[in-house]
PDB file of C-alpha atoms in Angstrom:
ATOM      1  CA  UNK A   1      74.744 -75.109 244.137  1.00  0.00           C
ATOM      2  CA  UNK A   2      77.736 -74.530 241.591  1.00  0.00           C
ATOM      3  CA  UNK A   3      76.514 -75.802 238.329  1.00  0.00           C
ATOM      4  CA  UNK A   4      77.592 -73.996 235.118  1.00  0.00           C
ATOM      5  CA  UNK A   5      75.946 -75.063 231.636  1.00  0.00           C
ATOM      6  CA  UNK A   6      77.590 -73.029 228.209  1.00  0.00           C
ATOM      7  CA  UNK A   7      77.323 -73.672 224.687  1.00  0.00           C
ATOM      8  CA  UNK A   8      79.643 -71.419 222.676  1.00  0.00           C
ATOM      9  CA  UNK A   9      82.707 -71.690 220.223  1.00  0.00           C
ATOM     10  CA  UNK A  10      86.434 -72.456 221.481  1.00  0.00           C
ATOM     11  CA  UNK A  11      88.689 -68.867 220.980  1.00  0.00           C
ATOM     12  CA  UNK A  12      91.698 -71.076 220.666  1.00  0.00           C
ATOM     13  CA  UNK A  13      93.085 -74.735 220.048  1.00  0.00           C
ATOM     14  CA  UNK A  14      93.407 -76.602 223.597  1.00  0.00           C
ATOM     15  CA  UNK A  15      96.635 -76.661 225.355  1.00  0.00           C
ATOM     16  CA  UNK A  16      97.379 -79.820 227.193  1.00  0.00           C
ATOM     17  CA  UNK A  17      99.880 -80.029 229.762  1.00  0.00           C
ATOM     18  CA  UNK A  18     100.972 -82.532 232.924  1.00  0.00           C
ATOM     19  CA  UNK A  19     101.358 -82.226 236.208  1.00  0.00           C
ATOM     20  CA  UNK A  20     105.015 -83.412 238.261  1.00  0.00           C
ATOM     21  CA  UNK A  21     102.208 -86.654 239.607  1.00  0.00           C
ATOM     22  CA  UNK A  22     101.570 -87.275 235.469  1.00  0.00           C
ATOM     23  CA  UNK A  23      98.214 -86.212 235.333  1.00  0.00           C
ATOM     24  CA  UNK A  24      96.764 -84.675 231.835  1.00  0.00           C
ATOM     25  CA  UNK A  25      94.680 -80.865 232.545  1.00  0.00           C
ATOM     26  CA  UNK A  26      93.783 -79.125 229.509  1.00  0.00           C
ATOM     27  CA  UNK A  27      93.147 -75.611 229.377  1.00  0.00           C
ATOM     28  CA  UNK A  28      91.471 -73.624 226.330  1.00  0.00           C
ATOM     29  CA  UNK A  29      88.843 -70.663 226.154  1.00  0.00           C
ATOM     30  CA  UNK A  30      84.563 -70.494 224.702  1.00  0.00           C
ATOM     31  CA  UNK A  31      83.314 -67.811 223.915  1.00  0.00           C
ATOM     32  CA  UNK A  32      79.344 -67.304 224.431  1.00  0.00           C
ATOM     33  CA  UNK A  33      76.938 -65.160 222.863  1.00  0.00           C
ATOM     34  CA  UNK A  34      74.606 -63.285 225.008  1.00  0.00           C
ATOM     35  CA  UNK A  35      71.225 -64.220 224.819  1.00  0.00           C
ATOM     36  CA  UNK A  36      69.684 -61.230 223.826  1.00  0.00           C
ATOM     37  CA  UNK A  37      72.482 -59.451 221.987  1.00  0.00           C
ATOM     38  CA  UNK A  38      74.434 -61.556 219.786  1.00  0.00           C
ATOM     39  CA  UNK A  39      76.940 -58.521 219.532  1.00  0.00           C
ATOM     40  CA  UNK A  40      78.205 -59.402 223.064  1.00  0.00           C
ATOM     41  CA  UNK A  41      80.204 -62.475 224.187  1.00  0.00           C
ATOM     42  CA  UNK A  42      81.682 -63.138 227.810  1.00  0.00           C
ATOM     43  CA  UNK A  43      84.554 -65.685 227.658  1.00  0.00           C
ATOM     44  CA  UNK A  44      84.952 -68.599 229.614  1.00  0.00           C
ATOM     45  CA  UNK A  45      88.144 -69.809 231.144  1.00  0.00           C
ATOM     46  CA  UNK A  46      87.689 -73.717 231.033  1.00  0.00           C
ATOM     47  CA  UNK A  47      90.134 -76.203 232.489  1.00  0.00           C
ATOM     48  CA  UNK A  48      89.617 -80.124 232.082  1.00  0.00           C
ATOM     49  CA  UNK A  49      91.275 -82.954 233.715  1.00  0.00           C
ATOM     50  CA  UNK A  50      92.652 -86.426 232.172  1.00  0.00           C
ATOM     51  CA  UNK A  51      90.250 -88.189 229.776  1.00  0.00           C
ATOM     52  CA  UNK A  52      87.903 -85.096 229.675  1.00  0.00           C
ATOM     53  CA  UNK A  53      90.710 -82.703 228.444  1.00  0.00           C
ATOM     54  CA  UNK A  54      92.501 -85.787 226.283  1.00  0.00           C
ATOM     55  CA  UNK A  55      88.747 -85.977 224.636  1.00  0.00           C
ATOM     56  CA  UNK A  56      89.052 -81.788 224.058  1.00  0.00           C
ATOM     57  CA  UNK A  57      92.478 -82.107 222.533  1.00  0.00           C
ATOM     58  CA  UNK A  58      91.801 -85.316 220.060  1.00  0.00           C
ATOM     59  CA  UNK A  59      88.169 -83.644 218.985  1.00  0.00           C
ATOM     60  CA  UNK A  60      87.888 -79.878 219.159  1.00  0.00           C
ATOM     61  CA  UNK A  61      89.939 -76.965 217.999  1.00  0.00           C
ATOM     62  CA  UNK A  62      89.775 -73.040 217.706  1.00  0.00           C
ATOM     63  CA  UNK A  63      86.478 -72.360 216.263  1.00  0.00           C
ATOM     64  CA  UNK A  64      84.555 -75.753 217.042  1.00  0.00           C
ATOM     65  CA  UNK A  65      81.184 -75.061 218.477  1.00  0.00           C
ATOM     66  CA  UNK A  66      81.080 -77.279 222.444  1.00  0.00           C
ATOM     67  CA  UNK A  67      78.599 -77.437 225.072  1.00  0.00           C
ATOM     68  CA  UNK A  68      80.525 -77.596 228.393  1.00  0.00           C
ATOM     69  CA  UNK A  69      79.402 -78.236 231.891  1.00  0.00           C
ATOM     70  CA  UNK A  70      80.935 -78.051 235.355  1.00  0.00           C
ATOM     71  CA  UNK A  71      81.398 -75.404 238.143  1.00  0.00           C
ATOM     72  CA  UNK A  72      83.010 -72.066 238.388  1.00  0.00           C
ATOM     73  CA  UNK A  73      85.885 -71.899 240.770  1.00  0.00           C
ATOM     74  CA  UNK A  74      88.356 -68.632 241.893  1.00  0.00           C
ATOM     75  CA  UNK A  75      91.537 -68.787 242.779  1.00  0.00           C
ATOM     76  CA  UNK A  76      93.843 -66.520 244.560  1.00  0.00           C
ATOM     77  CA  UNK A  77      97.673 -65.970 242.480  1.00  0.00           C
ATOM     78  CA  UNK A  78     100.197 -62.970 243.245  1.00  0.00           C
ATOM     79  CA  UNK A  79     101.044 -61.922 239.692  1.00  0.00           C
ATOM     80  CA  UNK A  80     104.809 -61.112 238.657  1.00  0.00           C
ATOM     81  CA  UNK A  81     104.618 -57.122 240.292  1.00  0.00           C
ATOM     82  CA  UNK A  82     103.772 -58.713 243.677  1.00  0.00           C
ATOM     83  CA  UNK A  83      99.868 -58.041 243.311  1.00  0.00           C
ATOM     84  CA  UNK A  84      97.625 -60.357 244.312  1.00  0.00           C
ATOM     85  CA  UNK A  85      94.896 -61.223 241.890  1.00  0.00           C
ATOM     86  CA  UNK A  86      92.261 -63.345 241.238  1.00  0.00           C
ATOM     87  CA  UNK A  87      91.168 -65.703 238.248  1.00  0.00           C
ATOM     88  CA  UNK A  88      88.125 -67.525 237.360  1.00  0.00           C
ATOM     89  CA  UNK A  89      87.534 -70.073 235.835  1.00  0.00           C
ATOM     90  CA  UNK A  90      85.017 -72.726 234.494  1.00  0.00           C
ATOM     91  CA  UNK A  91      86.158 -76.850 235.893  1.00  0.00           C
ATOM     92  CA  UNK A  92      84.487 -79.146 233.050  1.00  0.00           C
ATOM     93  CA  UNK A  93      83.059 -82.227 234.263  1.00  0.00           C
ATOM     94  CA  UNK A  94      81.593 -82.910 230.998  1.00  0.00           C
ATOM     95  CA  UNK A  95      81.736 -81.494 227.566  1.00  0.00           C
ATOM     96  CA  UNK A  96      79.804 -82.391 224.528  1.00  0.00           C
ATOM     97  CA  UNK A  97      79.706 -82.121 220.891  1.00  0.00           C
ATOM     98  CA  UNK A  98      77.333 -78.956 219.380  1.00  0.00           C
ATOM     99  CA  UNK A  99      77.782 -77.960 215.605  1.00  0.00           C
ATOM    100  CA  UNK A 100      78.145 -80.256 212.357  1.00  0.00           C
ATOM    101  CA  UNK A 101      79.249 -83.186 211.894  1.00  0.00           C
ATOM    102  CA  UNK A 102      81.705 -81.656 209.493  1.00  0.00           C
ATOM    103  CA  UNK A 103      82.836 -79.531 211.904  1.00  0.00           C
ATOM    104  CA  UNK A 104      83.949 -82.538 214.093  1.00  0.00           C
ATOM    105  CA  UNK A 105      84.987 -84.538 211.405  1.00  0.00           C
ATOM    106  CA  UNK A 106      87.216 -81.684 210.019  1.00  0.00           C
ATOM    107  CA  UNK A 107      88.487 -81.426 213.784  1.00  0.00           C
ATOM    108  CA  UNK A 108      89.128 -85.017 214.059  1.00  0.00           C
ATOM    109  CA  UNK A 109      91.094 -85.138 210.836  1.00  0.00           C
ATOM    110  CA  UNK A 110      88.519 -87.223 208.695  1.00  0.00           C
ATOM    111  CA  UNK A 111      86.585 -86.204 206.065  1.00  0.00           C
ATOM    112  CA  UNK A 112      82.883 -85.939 205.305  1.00  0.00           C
ATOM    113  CA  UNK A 113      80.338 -84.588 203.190  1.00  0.00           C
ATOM    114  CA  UNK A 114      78.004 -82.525 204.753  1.00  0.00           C
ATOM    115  CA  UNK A 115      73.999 -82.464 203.380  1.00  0.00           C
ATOM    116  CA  UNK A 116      73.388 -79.665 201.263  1.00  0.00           C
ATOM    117  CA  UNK A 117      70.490 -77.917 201.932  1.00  0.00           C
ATOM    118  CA  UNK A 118      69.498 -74.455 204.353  1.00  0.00           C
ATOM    119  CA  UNK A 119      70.200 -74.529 208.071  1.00  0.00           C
ATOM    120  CA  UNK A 120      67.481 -73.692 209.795  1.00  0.00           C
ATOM    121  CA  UNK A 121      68.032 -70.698 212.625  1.00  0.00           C
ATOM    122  CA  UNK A 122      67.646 -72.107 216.041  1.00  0.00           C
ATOM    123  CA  UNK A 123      68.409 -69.608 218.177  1.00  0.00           C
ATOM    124  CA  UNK A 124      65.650 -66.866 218.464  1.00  0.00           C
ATOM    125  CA  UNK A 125      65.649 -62.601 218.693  1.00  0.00           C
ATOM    126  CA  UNK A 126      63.876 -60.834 221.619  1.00  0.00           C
ATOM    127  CA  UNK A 127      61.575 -60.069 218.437  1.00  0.00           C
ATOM    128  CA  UNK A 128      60.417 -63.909 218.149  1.00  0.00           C
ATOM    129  CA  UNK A 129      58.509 -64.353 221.337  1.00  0.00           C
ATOM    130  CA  UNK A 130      54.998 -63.536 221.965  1.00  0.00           C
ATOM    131  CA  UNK A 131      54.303 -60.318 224.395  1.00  0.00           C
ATOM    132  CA  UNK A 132      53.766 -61.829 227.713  1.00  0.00           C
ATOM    133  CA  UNK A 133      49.751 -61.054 228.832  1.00  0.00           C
ATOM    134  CA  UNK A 134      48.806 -58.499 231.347  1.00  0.00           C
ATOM    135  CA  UNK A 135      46.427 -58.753 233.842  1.00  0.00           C
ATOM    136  CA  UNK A 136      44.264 -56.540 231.979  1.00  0.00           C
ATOM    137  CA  UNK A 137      44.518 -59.469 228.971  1.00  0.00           C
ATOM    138  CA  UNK A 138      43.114 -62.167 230.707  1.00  0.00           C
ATOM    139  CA  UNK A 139      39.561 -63.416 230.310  1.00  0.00           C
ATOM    140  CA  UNK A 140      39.191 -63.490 234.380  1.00  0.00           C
TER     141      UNK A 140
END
């Protein structure tokens, strides 16, 4: 199974382009936190085809925080010294909204008043979760 779920910011705006047959693909970059050190990303090539990647280009730009789902696929390219390479990257199926609602307003071009108030961290440290139990910890 090839199923690929990421939740991370974009690096840069979306770049849409067509193909000779008229088809839309959009092309942009997220990058993703590691879980357990948030001083880490890995970056995700993402490519997204017709309404998917029109729906990227109209809503999200270079910062916006996206959740993004699809499969990983490689391809095989001779670069311009003759060497043959090969790229990854990340075919979106489906891509979702994940930040503010300012933050997609602002991307969208509206405007909107976001609550005041404190955010609330959702995203724990190692530190947060309980020591898993031993077998010399349980009652049996």
């Amino acid at each position: 199974m090839n199923s690929i779920h990421i939740k991370g910011r974009l690096t840069r705006d979306p770049e849409t382009r067509h193909t000779d047959s008229g088809k839309s693909v959009t092309n942009f970059s997220v990058a993703v936190n590691r879980r357990f050190n948030r001083d880490k990303a890995d970056f995700f090539n993402v490519t997204a085809w017709e309404k998917t990647g029109e729906f990227v280009e109209k809503y999200f730009r270079k910062g916006s925080e996206i959740i993004v789902e699809g499969e990983m696929q490689s391809r095989e390219y001779t670069d311009r010294d003759g060497n043959k390479r090969i790229a990854w990257e990340l075919i979106t199926s489906n891509v979702e909204f994940c930040g503010s609602k300012s933050d997609s307003a602002e991307n969208a071009g509206r405007s909107y008043q976001p609550a005041t108030g404190p955010v609330p961290d959702i995203n724990p440290s190692p530190g947060d979760f309980e020591e898993i139990p031993t077998d010399d910890d349980l009652p049996f």
